[in-house]
Tab-separated table of C-alpha atoms and ligand atoms in Angstrom:
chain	number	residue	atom	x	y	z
A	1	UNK	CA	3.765	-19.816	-32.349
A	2	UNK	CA	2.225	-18.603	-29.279
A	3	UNK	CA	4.022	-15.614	-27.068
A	4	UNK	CA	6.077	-16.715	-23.751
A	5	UNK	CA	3.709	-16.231	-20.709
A	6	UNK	CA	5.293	-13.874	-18.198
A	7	UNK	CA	7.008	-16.531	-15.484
A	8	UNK	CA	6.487	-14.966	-11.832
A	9	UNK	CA	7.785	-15.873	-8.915
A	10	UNK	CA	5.978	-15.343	-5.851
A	11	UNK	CA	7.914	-14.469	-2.379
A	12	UNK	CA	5.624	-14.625	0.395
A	13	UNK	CA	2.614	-17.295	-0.006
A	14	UNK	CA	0.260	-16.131	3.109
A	15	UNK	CA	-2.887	-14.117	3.065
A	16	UNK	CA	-2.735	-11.378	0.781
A	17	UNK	CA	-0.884	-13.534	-1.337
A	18	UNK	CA	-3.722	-16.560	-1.279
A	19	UNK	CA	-6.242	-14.040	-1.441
A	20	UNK	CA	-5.786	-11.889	-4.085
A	21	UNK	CA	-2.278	-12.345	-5.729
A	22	UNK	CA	-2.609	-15.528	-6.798
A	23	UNK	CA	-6.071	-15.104	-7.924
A	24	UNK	CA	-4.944	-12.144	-10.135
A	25	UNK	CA	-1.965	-13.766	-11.609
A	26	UNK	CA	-4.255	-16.819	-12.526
A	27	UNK	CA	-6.930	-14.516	-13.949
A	28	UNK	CA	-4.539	-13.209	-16.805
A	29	UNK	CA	-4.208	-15.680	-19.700
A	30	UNK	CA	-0.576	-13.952	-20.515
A	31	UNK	CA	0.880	-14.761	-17.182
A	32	UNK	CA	1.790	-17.895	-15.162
A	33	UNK	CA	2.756	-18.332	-11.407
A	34	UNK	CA	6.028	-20.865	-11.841
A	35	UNK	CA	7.090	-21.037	-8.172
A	36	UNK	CA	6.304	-19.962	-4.871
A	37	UNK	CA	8.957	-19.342	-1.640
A	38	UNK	CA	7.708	-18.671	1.920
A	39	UNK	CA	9.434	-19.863	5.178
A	40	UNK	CA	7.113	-21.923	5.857
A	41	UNK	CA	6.857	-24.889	4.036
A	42	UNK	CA	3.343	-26.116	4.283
A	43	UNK	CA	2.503	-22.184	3.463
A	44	UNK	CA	4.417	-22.349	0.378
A	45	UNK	CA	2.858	-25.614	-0.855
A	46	UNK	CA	-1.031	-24.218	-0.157
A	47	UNK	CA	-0.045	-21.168	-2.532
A	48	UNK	CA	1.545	-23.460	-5.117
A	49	UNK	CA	-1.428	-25.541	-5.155
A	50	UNK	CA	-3.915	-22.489	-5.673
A	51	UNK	CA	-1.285	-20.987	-8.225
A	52	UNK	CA	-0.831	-24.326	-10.254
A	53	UNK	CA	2.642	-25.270	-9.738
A	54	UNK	CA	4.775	-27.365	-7.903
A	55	UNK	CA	7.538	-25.689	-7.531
A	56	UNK	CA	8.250	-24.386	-3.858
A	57	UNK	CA	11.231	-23.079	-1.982
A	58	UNK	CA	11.869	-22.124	1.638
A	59	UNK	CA	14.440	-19.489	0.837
A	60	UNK	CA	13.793	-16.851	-2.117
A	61	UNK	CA	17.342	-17.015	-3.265
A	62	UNK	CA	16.602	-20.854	-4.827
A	63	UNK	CA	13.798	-19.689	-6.000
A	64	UNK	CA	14.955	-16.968	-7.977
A	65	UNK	CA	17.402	-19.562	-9.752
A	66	UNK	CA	14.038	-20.553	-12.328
A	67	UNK	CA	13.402	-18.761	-15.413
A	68	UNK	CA	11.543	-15.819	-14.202
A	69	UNK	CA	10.651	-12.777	-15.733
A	70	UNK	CA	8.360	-10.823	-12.446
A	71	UNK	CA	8.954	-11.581	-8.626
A	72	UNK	CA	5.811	-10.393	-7.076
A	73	UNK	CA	6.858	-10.106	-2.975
A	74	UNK	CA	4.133	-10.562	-0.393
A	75	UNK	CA	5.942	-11.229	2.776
A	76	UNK	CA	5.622	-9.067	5.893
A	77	UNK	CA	6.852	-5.394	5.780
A	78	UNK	CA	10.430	-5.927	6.697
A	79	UNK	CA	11.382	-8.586	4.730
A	80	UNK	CA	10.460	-6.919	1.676
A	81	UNK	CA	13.571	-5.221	1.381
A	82	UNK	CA	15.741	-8.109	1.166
A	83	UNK	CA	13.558	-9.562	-1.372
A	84	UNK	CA	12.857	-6.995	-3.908
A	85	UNK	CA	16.759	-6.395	-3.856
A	86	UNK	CA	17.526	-9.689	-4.641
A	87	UNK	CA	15.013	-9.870	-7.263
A	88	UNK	CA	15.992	-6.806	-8.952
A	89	UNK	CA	19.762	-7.522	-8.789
A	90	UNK	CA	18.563	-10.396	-10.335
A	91	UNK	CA	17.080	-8.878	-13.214
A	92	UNK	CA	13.565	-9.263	-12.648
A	93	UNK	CA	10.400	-6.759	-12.958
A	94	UNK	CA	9.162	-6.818	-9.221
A	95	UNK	CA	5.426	-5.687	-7.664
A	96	UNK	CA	5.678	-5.762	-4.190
A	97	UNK	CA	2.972	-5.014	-1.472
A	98	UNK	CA	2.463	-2.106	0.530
A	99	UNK	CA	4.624	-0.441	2.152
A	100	UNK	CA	7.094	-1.185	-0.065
A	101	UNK	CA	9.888	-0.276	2.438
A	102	UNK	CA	9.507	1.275	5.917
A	103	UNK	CA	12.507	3.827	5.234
A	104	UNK	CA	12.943	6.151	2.454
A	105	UNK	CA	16.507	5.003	2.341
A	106	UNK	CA	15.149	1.879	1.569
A	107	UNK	CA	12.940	2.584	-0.869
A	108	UNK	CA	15.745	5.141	-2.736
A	109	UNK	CA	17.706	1.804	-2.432
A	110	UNK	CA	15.308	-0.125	-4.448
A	111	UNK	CA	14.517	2.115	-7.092
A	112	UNK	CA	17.466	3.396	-8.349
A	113	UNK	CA	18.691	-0.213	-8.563
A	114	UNK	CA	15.905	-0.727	-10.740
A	115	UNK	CA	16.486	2.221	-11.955
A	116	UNK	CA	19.979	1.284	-13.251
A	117	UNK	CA	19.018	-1.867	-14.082
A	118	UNK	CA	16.157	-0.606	-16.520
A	119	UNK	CA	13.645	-3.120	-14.752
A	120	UNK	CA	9.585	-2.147	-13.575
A	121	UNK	CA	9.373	-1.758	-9.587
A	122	UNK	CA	5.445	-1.217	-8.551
A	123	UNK	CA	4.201	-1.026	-5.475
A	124	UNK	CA	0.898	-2.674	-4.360
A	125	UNK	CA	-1.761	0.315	-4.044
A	126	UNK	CA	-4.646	-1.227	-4.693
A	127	UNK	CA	-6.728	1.516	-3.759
A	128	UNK	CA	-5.914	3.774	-7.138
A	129	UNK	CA	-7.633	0.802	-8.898
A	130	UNK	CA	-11.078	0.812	-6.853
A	131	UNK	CA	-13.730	2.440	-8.960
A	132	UNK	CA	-13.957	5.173	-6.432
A	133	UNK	CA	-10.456	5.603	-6.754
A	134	UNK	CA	-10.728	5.809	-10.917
A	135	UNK	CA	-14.233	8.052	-10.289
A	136	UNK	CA	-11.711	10.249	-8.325
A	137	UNK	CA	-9.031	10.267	-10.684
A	138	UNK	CA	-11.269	11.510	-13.385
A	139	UNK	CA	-12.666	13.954	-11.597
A	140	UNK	CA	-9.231	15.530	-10.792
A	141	UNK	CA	-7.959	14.980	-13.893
A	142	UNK	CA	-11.519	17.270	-15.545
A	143	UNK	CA	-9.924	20.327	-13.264
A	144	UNK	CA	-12.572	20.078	-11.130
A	145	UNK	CA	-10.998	20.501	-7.821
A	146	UNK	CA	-8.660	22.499	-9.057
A	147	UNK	CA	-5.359	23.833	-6.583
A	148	UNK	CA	-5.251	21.283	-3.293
A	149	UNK	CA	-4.745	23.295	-0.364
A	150	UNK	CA	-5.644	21.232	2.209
A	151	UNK	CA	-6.494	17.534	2.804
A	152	UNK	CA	-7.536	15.098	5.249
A	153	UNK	CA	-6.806	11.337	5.171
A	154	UNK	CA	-8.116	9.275	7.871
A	155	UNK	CA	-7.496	5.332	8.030
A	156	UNK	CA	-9.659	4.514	11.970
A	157	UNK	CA	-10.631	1.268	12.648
A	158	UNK	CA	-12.617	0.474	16.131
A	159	UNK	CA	-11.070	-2.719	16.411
A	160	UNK	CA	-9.858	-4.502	13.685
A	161	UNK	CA	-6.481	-5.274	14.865
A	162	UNK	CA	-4.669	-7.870	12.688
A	163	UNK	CA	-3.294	-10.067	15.434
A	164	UNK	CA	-0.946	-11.757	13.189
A	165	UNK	CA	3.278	-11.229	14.363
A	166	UNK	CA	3.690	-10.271	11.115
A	167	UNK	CA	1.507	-6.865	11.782
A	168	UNK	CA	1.796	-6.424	15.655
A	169	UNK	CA	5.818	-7.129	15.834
A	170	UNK	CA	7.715	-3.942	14.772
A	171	UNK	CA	10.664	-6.112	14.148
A	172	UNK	CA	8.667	-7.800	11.319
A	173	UNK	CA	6.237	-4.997	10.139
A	174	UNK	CA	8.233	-1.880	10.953
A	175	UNK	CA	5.615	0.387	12.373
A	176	UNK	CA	1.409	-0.196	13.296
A	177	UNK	CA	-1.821	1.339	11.293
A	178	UNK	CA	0.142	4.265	10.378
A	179	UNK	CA	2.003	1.513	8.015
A	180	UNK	CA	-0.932	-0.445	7.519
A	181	UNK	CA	-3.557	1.248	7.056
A	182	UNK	CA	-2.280	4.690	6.891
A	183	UNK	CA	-0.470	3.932	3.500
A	184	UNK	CA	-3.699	2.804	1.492
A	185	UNK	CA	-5.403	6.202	2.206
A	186	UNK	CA	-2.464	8.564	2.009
A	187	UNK	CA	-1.531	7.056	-1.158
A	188	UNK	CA	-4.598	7.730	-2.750
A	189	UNK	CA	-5.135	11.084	-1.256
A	190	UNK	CA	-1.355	11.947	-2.541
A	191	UNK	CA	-1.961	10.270	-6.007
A	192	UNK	CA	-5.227	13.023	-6.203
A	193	UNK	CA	-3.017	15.628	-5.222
A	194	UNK	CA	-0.736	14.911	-7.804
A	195	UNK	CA	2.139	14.349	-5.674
A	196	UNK	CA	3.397	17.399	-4.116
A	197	UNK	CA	6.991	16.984	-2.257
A	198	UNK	CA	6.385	16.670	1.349
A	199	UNK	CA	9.011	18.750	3.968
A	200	UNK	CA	7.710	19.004	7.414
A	201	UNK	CA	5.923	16.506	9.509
A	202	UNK	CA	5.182	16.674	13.038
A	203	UNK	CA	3.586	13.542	14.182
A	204	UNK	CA	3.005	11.533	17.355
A	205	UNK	CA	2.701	7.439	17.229
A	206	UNK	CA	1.199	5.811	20.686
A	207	UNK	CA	-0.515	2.570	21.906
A	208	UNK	CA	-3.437	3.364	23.883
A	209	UNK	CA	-5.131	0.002	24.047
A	210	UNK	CA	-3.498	-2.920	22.255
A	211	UNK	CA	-1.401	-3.189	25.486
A	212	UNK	CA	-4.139	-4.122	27.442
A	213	UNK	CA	-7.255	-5.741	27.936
A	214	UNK	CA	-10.167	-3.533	27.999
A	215	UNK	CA	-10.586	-3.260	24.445
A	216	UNK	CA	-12.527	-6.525	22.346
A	217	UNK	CA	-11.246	-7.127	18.797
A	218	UNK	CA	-13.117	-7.803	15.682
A	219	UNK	CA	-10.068	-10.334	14.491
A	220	UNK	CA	-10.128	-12.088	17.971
A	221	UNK	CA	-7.234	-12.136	20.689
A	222	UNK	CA	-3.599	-10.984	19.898
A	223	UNK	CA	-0.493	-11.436	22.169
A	224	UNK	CA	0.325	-8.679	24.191
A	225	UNK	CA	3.826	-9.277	25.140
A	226	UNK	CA	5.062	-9.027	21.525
A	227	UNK	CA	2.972	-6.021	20.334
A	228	UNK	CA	5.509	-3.510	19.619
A	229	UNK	CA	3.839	-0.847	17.281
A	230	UNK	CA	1.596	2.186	18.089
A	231	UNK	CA	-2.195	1.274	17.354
A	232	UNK	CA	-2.662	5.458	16.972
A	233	UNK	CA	-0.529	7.937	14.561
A	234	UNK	CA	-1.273	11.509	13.914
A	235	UNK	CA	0.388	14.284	11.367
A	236	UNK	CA	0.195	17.714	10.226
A	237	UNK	CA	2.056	17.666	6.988
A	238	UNK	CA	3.395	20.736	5.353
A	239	UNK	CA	4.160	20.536	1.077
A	240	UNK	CA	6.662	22.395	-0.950
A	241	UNK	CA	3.335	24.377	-2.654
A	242	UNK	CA	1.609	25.475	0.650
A	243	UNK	CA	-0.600	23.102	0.630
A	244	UNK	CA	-1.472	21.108	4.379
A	245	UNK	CA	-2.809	17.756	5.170
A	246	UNK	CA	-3.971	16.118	8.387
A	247	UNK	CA	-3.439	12.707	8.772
A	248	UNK	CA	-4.876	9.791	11.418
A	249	UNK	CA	-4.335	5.886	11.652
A	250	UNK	CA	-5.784	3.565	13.607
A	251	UNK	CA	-6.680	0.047	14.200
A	252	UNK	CA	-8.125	0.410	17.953
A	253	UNK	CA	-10.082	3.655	18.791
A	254	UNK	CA	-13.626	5.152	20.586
A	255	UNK	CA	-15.877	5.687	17.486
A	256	UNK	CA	-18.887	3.737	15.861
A	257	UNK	CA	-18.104	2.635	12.818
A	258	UNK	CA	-16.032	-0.279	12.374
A	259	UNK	CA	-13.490	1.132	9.734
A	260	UNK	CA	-12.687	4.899	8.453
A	261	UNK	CA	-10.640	4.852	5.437
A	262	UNK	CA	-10.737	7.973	3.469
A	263	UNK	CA	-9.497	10.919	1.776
A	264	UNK	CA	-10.879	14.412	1.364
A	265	UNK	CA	-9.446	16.928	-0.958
A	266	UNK	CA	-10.474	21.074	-0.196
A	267	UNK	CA	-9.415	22.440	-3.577
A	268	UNK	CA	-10.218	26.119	-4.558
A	269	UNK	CA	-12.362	24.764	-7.386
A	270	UNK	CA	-13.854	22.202	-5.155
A	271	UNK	CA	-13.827	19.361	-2.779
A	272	UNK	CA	-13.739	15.492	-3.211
A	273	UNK	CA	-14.087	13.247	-0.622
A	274	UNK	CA	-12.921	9.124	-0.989
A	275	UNK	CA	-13.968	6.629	-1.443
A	276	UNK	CA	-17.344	8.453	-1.107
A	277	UNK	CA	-17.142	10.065	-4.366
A	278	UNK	CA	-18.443	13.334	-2.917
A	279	UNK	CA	-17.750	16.533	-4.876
A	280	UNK	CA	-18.749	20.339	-3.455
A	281	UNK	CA	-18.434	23.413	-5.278
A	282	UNK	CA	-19.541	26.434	-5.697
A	283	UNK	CA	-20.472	28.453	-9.385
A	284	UNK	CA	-21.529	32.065	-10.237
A	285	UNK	CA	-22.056	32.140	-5.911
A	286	UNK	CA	-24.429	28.971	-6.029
A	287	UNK	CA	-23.511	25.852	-4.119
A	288	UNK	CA	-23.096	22.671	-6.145
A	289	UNK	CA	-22.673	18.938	-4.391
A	290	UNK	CA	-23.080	15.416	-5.856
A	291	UNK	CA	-21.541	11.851	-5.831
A	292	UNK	CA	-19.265	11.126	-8.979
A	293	UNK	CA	-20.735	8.951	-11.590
A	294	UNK	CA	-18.550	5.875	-11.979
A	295	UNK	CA	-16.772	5.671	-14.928
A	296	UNK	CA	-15.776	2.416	-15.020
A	297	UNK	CA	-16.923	-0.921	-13.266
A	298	UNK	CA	-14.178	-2.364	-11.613
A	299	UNK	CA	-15.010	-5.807	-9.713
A	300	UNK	CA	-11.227	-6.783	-8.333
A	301	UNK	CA	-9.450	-3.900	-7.598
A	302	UNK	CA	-5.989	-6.348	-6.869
A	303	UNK	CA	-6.689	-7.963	-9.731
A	304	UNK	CA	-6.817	-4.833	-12.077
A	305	UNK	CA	-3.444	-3.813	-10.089
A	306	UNK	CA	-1.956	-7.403	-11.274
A	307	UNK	CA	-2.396	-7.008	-14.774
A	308	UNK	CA	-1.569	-2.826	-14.894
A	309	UNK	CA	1.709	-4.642	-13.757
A	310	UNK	CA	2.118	-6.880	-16.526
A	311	UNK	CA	0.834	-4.740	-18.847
A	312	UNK	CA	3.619	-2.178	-17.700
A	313	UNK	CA	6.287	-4.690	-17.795
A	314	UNK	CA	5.026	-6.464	-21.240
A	315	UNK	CA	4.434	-3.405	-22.899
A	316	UNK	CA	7.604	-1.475	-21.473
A	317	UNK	CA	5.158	1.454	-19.719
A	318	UNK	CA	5.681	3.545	-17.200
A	319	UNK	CA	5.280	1.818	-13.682
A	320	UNK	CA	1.983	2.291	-12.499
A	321	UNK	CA	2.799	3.321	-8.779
A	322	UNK	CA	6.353	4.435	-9.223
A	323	UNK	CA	8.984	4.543	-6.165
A	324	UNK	CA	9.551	7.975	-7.530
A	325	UNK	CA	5.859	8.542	-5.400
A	326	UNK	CA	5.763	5.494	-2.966
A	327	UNK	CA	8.949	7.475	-1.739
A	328	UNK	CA	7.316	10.677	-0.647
A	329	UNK	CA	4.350	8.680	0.712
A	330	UNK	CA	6.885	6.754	3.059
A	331	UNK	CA	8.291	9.856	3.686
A	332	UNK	CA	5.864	11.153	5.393
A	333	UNK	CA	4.840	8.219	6.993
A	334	UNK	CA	8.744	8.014	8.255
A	335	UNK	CA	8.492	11.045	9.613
A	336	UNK	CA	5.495	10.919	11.819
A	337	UNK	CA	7.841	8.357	13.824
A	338	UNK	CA	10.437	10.187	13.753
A	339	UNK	CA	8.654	13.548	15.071
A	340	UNK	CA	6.688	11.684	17.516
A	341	UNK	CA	10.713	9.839	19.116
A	342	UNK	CA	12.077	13.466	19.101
A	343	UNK	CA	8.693	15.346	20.046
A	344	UNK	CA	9.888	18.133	17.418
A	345	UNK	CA	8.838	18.869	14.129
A	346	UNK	CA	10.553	17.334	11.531
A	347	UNK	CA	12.065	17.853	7.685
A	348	UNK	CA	11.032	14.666	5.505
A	349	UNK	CA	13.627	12.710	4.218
A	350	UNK	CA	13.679	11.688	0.222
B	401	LIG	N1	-3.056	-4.495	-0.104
B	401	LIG	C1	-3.753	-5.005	0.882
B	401	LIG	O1	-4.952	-4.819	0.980
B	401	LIG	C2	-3.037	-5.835	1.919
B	401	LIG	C3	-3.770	-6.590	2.824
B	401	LIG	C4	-3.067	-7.386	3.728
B	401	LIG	C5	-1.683	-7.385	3.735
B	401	LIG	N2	-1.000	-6.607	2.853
B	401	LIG	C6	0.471	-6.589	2.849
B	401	LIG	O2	0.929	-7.846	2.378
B	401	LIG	C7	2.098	-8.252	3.071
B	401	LIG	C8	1.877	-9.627	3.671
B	401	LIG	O3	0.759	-9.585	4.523
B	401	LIG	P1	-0.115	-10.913	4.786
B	401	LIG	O4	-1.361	-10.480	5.441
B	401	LIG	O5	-0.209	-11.732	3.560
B	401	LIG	O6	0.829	-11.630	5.845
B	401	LIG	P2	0.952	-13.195	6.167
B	401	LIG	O7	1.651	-13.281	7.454
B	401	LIG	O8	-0.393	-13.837	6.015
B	401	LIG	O9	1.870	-13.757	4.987
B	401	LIG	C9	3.219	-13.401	4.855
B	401	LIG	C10	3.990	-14.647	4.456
B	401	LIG	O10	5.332	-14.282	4.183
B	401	LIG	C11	6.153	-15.338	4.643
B	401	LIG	N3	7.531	-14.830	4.813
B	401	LIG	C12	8.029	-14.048	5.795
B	401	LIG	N4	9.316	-13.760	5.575
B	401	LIG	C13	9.639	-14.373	4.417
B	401	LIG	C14	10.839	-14.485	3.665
B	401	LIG	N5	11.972	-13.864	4.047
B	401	LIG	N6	10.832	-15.238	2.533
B	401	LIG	C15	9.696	-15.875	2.131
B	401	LIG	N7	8.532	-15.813	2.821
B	401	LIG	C16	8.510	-15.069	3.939
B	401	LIG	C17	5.507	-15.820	5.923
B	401	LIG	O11	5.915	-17.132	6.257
B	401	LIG	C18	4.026	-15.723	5.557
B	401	LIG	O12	3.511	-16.940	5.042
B	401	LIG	C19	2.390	-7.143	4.102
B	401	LIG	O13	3.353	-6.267	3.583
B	401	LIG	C20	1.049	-6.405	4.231
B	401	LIG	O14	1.206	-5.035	4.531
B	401	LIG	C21	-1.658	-5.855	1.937
C-alpha cells in the first residue's frame, strides 16, 4: 500500500504563491496541495486550479478544518501572524514566506508554540538554496573564511518598486525594502556567519522618492497616497563576538544597475562575496582570488526550499531555516526602525 501524500494547505494564493509555491508543491510526487484560502475569491480559485484541487475558502480558519498535515502561508507580511498561529495551534507543520513576522515578539510567539507543540516552523529563505548560496555554504563550511569580522549586505534596487498594497501599505507589509528585500540578503549573509547574536543597531528608515513623482518605476505606477513605508534603510550592526556589519535596502535609489542584492563576508582567513561567489585570500604573503566552483546545480531554488520542507517534516529533521535564526535576522531588521523613530542607538530585542 502506497504512503499518505503530505496534505497542504495553502493560505495566501497570489504571486509568490502562483509562481513558485504551487509549482514546488506539484513538483514533489510525496506531496499534494488539498485546498487553497485567500480573501479573494477568484484569487483562491486561479491557485486551486494550478494546484489541482477544488477546494477553496475565503477565510483560513474553514480551511484548516480538512485533513492537513503542512499549511504553507503566502499572504502579505502582516497577516502571516494570524495564520501561522492558527495553523500551528492547529497542529500543523507550517513554511511560511519571508519575513516570517515583522516583530521578534512575534516571531518568539510562533516558535515556541511550535515549539511546544513539537511541530516544523520554516521560514521561506530561498536564497540559502540558490547554488551561489550552497557554493557559499561550502566554502564556509571548508574554513576558508575563517573568523567573520565584518560584513556588508546590500539589497539596492533603482526602481523596482512593487506597487502592489500588499508591499507599499505598512499596515499590510509592516515595513519597505528593509523587509523586503533586506531580509533575503541579510539572511544569507547571517546564515554564512553562522549566526552570531545581534545587540546594537543604529539604523535610519526614510522615503526619498516613492512620495513623489520624479522617479520612473520598472513595475509601472504605484499610489502615492497609501505608500506608508521607507523605500531606504541603513544599519551598523554590532554582534555579541565583535564582529560588525553594514547593512542597506532599497527599492528606489541613484545608481546603474537595476538590482544590488548581496553579501560580502571579510573573514581573517578570507573574503566571500554573494551571490558572486568571489573568494580573496592571502597564503605564505601571496594574494589568492577566484570564483567558487559550484557544487551543485540547482535550477529552482523555491522549489528545492519546498521539498527541504517536506523532507524536514516527513523525515522528523531539523527545520531548515529555524525561528531560532529568522529571530535574530528580524531582530535586527526591528531595530533599524526602531533606532531610526528614536534617532538613538539601539539594543536588539530576542
Ligand atoms: N521569496 C520571495 O522571493 C518572495 C517574492 C515575493 C513575495 N514574497 C513574500 O510572499 C508574501 C506574499 O507576497 P505576494 O507577492 O505573493 O503578494 P500578493 O499580494 O500577490 O498575494 C498575497 C495574497 O494573500 C491574500 N491574503 C491577504 N490576507 C489574507 C488572509 N488573511 N487570508 C488569506 N489570504 C490572504 C491576498 O488576497 C493575496 O491574494 C509576502 O510575505 C512577500 O514578502 C516572497
Amino acid at each position: 500500500m502506497s504512503k499518505r501524500k503530505l496534505r497542504v494547505g495553502l493560505i495566501g494564493g497570489g504571486g509568490i504563491a502562483q509562481a513558485v509555491h504551487i509549482p514546488g508543491w506539484n513538483n514533489l510526487p510525496e506531496a499534494e496541495i488539498v485546498g487553497v484560502a485567500d480573501l479573494s475569491e477568484a484569487t483562491a480559485r486561479k491557485a486551486a486550479a494550478i494546484a489541482g484541487t477544488k477546494e477553496v475558502f475565503t477565510d483560513f480558519h474553514e480551511l484548516l478544518k480538512l485533513d492537513l498535515d503542512v499549511v504553507d502561508v503566502c499572504t502579505p507580511n502582516k497577516a502571516h501572524t494570524p495564520a501561522v498561529l492558527a495553523a500551528l495551534e492547529s497542529g500543523r507543520h507550517v513554511i511560511c514566506e519571508k519575513p516570517l513576522a515583522v516583530t521578534t515578539a512575534e516571531v518568539r510567539a510562533m516558535g515556541e508554540l511550535a515549539d511546544a507543540k513539537e511541530l516544523k516552523l520554516m521560514t521561506a529563505q530561498h536564497q540559502r538554496f540558490t547554488q551561489s548560496g550552497v557554493a557559499a555554504r561550502a566554502w564556509v563550511d571548508a574554513g576558508k573564511v575563517g573568523e567573520v569580522y565584518h560584513a556588508r549586505v546590500r539589497a539596492m534596487r533603482r526602481a523596482w518598486l512593487p506597487p502592489s498594497p500588499g508591499f507599499i501599505d505598512g499596515k499590510l507589509s509592516g515595513g519597505g525594502p528593509c523587509m523586503d528585500i533586506g531580509v533575503h540578503a541579510l539572511d544569507l549573509c547571517m546564515w554564512l556567519m553562522d549566526f552570531p547574536t545581534p545587540v546594537r543597531v543604529s539604523g535610519t528608515a526614510k522615503t526619498v522618492f516613492a512620495k513623489g513623482h520624479d522617479m520612473p518605476n520598472l513595475w509601472g505606477e504605484w499610489d502615492r497616497e497609501r505608500y506608508s513605508v521607507e523605500d531606504f534603510a541603513s544599519g551598523f550592526v554590532h554582534f555579541d563576538n565583535g564582529a560588525t556589519m553594514v547593512l542597506e535596502a532599497a527599492w528606489m535609489c541613484h545608481q546603474p544597475d537595476n538590482e544590488e542584492l548581496m553579501a560580502q563576508l571579510f573573514g581573517k582567513q578570507g573574503g566571500l562575496a554573494w551571490p558572486e561567489a568571489t573568494f580573496s585570500t592571502a597564503t605564505n604573503g601571496i594574494f589568492a582570488q577566484g570564483t567558487l566552483t559550484p557544487t551543485t546545480q540547482v535550477p529552482h531554488p523555491h522549489w528545492n526550499e519546498i521539498a527541504a520542507f517536506a523532507d524536514c517534516v516527513l523525515n522528523d529533521k531539523l527545520s531548515p531555516v529555524p525561528w531560532t535564526e529568522t529571530i535574530k535576522v528580524i531582530g535586527i531588521l526591528e531595530a533599524i526602525y526602531a533606532s531610526s523613530n528614536t534617532g538613538a542607538e539601539v539594543a536588539v530585542k530576542g
